[in-house]
C-alpha atoms as one frame of an Amber mdcrd trajectory, in Angstrom:
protein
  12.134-190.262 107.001  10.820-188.946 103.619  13.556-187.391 101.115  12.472
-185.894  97.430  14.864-187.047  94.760  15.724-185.785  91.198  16.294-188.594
  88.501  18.637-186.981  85.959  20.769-188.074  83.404  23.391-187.343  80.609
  23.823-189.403  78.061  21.861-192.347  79.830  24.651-192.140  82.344  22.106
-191.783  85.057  22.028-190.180  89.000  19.630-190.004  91.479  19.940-186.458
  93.070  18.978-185.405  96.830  19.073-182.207  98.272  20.676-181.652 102.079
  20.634-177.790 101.921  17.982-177.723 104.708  17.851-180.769 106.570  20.925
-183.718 106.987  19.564-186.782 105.727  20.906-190.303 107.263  22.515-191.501
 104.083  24.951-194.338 104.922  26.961-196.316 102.369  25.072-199.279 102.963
  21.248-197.019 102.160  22.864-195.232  99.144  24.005-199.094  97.826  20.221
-199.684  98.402  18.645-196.835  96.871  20.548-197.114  93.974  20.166-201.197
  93.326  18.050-201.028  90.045  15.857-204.189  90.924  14.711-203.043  94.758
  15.739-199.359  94.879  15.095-196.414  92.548  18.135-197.753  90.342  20.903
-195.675  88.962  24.678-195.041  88.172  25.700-192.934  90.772  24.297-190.740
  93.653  24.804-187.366  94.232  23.982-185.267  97.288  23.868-181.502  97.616
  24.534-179.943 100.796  25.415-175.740 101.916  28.751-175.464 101.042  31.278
-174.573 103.617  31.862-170.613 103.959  35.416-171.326 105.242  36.647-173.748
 103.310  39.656-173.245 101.427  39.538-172.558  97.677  37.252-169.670  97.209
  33.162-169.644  97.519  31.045-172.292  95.863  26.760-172.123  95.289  26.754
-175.940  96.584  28.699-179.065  97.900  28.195-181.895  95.914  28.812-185.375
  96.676  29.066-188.594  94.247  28.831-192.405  95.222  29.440-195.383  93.418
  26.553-198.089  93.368  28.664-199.801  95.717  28.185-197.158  98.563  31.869
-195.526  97.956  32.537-192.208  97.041  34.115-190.703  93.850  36.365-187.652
  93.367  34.348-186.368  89.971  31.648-186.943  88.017  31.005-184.888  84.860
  28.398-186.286  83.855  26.425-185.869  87.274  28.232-182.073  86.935  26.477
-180.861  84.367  23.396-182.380  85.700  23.624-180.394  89.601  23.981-177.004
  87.225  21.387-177.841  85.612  19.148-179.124  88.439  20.307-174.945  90.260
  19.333-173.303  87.058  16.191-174.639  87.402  15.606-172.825  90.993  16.579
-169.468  90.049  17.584-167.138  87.099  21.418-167.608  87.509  22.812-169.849
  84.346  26.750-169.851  85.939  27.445-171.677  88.988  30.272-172.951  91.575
  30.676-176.800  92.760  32.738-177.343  95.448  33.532-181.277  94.943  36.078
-183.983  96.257  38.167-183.104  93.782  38.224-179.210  94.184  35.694-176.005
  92.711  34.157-176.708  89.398  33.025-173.522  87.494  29.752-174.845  85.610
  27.552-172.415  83.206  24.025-173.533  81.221  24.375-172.358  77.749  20.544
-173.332  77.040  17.875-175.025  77.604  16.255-177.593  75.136  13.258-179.389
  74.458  11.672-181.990  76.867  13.914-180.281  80.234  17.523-181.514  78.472
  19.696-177.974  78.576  23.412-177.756  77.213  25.722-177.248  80.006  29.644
-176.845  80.327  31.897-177.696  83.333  35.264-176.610  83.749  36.456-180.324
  85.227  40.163-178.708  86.341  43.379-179.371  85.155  44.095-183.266  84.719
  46.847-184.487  87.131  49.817-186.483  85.488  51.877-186.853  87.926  51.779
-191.220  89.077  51.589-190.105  92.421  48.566-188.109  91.550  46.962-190.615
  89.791  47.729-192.799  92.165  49.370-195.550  91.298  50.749-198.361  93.904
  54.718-197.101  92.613  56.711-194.996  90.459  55.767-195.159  86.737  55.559
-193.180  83.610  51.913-192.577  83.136  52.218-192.207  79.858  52.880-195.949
  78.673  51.982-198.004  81.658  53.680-201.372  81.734  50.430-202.818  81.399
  49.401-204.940  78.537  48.063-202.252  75.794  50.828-199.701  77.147  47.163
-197.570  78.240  47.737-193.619  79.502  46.682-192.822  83.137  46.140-189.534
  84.305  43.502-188.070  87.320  40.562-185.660  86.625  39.957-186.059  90.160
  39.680-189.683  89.612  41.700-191.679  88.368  41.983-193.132  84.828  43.360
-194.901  82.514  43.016-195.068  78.768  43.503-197.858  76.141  43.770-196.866
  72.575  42.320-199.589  70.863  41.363-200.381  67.184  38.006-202.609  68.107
  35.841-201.012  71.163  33.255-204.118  71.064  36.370-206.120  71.697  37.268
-204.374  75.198  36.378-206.955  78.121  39.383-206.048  79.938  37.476-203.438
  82.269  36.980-206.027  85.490  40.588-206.797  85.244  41.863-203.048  85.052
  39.718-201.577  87.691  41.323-204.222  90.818  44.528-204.238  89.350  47.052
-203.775  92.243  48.860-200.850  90.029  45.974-198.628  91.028  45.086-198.565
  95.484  42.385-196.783  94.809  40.943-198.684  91.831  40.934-197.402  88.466
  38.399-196.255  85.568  39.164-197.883  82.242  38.339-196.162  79.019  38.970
-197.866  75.714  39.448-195.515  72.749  39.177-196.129  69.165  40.674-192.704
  67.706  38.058-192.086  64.218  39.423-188.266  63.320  42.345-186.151  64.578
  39.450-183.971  66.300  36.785-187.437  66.765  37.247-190.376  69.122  34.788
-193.509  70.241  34.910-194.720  73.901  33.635-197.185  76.184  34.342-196.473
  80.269  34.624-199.564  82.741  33.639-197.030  85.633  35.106-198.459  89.320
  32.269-199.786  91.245  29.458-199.787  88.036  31.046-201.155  85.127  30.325
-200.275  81.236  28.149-196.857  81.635  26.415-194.902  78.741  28.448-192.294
  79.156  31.597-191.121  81.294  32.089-186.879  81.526  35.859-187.251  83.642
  36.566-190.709  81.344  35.609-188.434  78.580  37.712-185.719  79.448  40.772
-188.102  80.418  40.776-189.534  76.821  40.783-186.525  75.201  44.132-185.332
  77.210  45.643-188.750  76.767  45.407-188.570  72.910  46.685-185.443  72.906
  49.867-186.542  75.277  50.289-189.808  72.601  49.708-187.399  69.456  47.063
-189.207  68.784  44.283-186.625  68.836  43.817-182.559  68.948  43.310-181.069
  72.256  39.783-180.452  71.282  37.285-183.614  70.324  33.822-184.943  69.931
  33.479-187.763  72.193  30.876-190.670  70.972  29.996-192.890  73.572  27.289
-195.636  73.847  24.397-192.637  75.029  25.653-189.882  72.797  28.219-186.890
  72.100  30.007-185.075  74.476  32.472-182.050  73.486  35.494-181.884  75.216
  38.427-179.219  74.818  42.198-179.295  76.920  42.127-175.324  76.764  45.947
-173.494  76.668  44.912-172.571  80.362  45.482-176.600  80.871  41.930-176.835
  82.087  39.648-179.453  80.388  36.104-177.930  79.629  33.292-180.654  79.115
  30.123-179.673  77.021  27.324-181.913  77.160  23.556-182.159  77.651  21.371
-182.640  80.861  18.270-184.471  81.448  15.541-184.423  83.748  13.985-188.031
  83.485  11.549-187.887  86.723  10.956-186.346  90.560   9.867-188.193  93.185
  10.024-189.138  97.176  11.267-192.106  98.993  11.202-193.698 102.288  14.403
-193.608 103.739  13.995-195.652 106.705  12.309-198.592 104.060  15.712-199.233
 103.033  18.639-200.603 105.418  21.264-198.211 107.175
């Protein structure tokens, strides 16, 4: 079986993109792991799938269902990142520039505010209201998630998926990523962003993502950052976000939705042999 794919990125945090709208591909953990191994597959981040969304489904009407998985086969709640790429990736196909994504982690209201040179366009996702509750999170038993009882005292919050944030004065010093994301606080493993806080409105982070370590670029680690500096009074509820790829804008809006703005990338199209790759 032959399947087109979309390589995208934002910030260098990069997704291979398939489309199921018309025909079910057979996509097992296993073949995604494959497809996405950078040294004998097409080599990526994360994988996203788009499929027709469900009509009945609770929550309102969406324009697509999109999936993410980790490079280990898995799948995640949320990915901004891959977000803002999927809008961008529909605006392409028609003259609509606002769009619905009906995710893991719930609708996500997504609208192209341009497009730039070489196919990147400027795209912002409403990524929800962050969860704060630890049972949201989740973590393995009752704590405040504002200090964890973790060396570092880090933040922890969900955006869909769950995070944690370290506030940290040296980012090239932050090796504690591994550690974090298998700690038995977290049963469903845990993102770990470490934030060096430059300007009330201006932060620097680094994202140990679960199942693909240090990334580019993290939209949801992004966003959770932003809302945990604001909880600490470390930071205003609306920031520029440097990470290693670039900037991403990030606001915690009196609605207590977190809107991401960010660019997205077309890198290159192209069609692979499913059945050359194991199920």
């Amino acid at each position: 079986m032959r399947a087109a794919f979309h390589k995208m990125h934002g910030l260098g945090n990069d997704f291979v993109v398939v489309d199921e709208r018309d025909r079910s591909l057979d996509l097992t953990p296993r073949r995604i792991a494959a497809l996405m191994d950078r040294k004998r597959g097409i080599g990526a981040d994360q994988f996203v799938t788009l499929s027709r969304p469900d009509i009945q489904a609770e929550g309102g009407n969406a324009d697509v269902h999109v999936r993410f998985f980790n490079p280990d086969g898995g799948e995640a709640g949320a990915c901004g990142n891959a977000s803002r790429c999927v809008a961008a990736l529909l605006a392409r196909e028609s003259d609509a520039r606002s769009f619905t994504l009906r995710t893991q982690a719930g609708l996500l209201a997504a609208r192209v505010l341009d497009a730039g040179e070489q196919g990147e366009a400027r795209v912002t996702v409403d990524m929800g209201r962050p969860q704060l509750d630890w049972r949201d999170v989740p973590l393995a038993r009752e704590a405040d998630t504002l200090r964890l009882p973790l060396a570092g005292e880090p933040a922890a919050l969900s955006m869909g998926n769950p995070h944690v944030t370290f506030f940290v004065d040296d980012i090239a010093a932050s090796s504690a990523g591994p550690e974090i994301e298998v700690h038995e606080l977290f049963p469903q493993r845990v993102n770990a962003g470490f934030a060096r806080i430059d300007a009330p409105d201006r932060m620097r982070l680094r994202v140990w993502e679960r199942g693909a370590g240090f990334t580019l670029a993290c939209g949801s680690g992004a966003c959770a950052a932003v809302v945990n500096a604001a909880r600490r009074g470390l930071g205003e509820r609306r920031m520029t976000v440097e990470a290693d790829g670039g900037e991403l804008l990030i606001e915690w809006a009196a609605d207590d939705h977190v809107l991401m703005t960010g660019p997205a990338a077309f890198a290159f199209e192209g069609v692979v042999d499913l059945e050359a790759f194991p199920r």
